[in-house]
Tab-separated table of C-alpha atoms in Angstrom:
chain	number	residue	atom	x	y	z
I	1	MET	CA	0.565	0.165	-0.317
I	2	LYS	CA	1.347	3.467	-0.996
I	3	LEU	CA	2.046	5.907	1.999
I	4	ASN	CA	1.489	9.425	1.124
I	5	TYR	CA	3.670	12.278	2.071
I	6	THR	CA	4.307	15.172	1.141
I	7	GLN	CA	8.083	16.241	-1.374
I	8	ASP	CA	9.862	17.194	3.000
I	9	GLU	CA	7.582	14.935	4.851
I	10	MET	CA	9.254	11.750	2.701
I	11	ARG	CA	12.568	13.259	1.860
I	12	ALA	CA	12.965	12.893	6.148
I	13	ILE	CA	11.784	9.574	6.218
I	14	CYS	CA	13.937	8.301	3.229
I	15	ALA	CA	17.155	10.152	5.569
I	16	PHE	CA	15.793	8.495	9.196
I	17	LEU	CA	15.537	5.111	7.371
I	18	GLU	CA	18.866	5.687	5.079
I	19	ASN	CA	20.969	6.462	8.514
I	20	ASN	CA	18.942	5.648	12.012
I	21	GLU	CA	20.838	1.708	13.107
I	22	ASP	CA	17.889	0.660	13.650
I	23	CYS	CA	16.926	1.293	9.576
I	24	GLU	CA	18.048	-2.055	7.761
I	25	ARG	CA	18.361	-2.145	3.809
I	26	LEU	CA	17.503	-5.186	2.129
I	27	PRO	CA	18.450	-5.615	-1.283
I	28	GLY	CA	17.055	-3.304	-3.815
I	29	ASN	CA	15.183	-0.783	-2.458
I	30	GLU	CA	13.223	-2.273	0.438
I	31	PHE	CA	14.024	-1.666	3.910
I	32	VAL	CA	13.225	-3.011	7.972
I	33	ALA	CA	12.259	-0.017	10.017
I	34	ASP	CA	11.913	-1.041	13.939
I	35	LEU	CA	10.101	1.971	16.057
I	36	TYR	CA	10.682	1.419	19.122
I	37	ASP	CA	9.062	4.689	20.523
I	38	GLU	CA	6.335	3.927	19.227
I	39	SER	CA	3.800	2.407	22.372
I	40	PRO	CA	3.317	-0.433	20.584
I	41	CYS	CA	7.033	-0.806	19.336
I	42	LEU	CA	5.994	-1.069	15.428
I	43	THR	CA	8.224	-3.279	12.494
I	44	LEU	CA	7.795	-2.156	9.571
I	45	ASN	CA	8.863	-3.302	6.498
I	46	LEU	CA	9.069	-0.224	3.368
I	47	SER	CA	9.614	-0.761	-0.409
I	48	LEU	CA	11.158	3.151	-1.786
I	49	GLU	CA	9.769	2.419	-5.163
I	50	LYS	CA	10.578	5.993	-7.712
I	51	ASP	CA	9.255	9.092	-5.264
I	52	GLU	CA	7.141	6.545	-3.946
I	53	LEU	CA	7.165	4.648	-0.081
I	54	HIS	CA	4.970	1.538	-0.145
I	55	LEU	CA	4.456	-0.162	3.549
I	56	LEU	CA	4.297	-3.772	1.989
I	57	ALA	CA	3.642	-5.209	6.039
I	58	ALA	CA	4.047	-3.794	9.764
I	59	ALA	CA	3.427	-5.604	12.588
I	60	GLU	CA	3.831	-5.149	16.592
I	61	LEU	CA	6.682	-5.775	18.037
I	62	LEU	CA	6.613	-7.497	22.074
I	63	PHE	CA	9.223	-8.198	23.813
I	64	ASP	CA	10.195	-11.388	25.719
I	65	GLU	CA	11.877	-10.049	29.474
I	66	GLU	CA	13.615	-13.724	29.833
I	67	LEU	CA	14.773	-14.004	27.117
I	68	ASP	CA	15.486	-10.280	26.331
I	69	ALA	CA	14.779	-9.179	23.122
I	70	TYR	CA	11.706	-8.840	20.702
I	71	TYR	CA	9.737	-10.604	18.880
I	72	MET	CA	6.920	-10.165	16.418
I	73	GLY	CA	2.802	-9.658	17.288
I	74	ASP	CA	0.527	-9.525	15.432
I	75	ALA	CA	-0.194	-7.800	12.010
I	76	VAL	CA	-1.073	-3.650	11.997
I	77	GLU	CA	-3.274	-3.324	9.841
I	78	ASP	CA	-4.581	0.608	10.398
I	79	ILE	CA	-2.618	2.705	7.724
I	80	ALA	CA	-2.416	5.894	9.087
I	81	LYS	CA	-1.028	5.135	12.751
I	82	VAL	CA	2.109	3.224	11.100
I	83	SER	CA	1.860	6.889	7.955
I	84	GLU	CA	1.392	8.569	11.926
I	85	ALA	CA	4.370	6.801	13.299
I	86	LEU	CA	6.856	6.376	10.862
I	87	LEU	CA	6.502	10.328	10.651
I	88	ARG	CA	6.655	10.660	13.907
I	89	ALA	CA	10.214	8.330	14.016
I	90	ALA	CA	12.033	10.714	11.394
I	91	LYS	CA	11.034	13.450	12.815
I	92	ALA	CA	12.775	13.080	15.983
């Protein structure tokens, strides 16, 4: 699903995806972004195509105290919530 942002917002998001330690570039123009400051935490799989950002998948990140690690929880289908969370992370 295409996420709609202004050009300025896209520049901020692209910089975030390229430079944040919680983001990883995958082969091609795909990224995984973990948003630990959100409540609940989110993990996003994104694709950058030309000047468009597409959400491929989104899920909650849950923390297991015993393992001291995060794991993927339920899928997040609220696109507006995901879009706003990514923008907040990019502007932080």
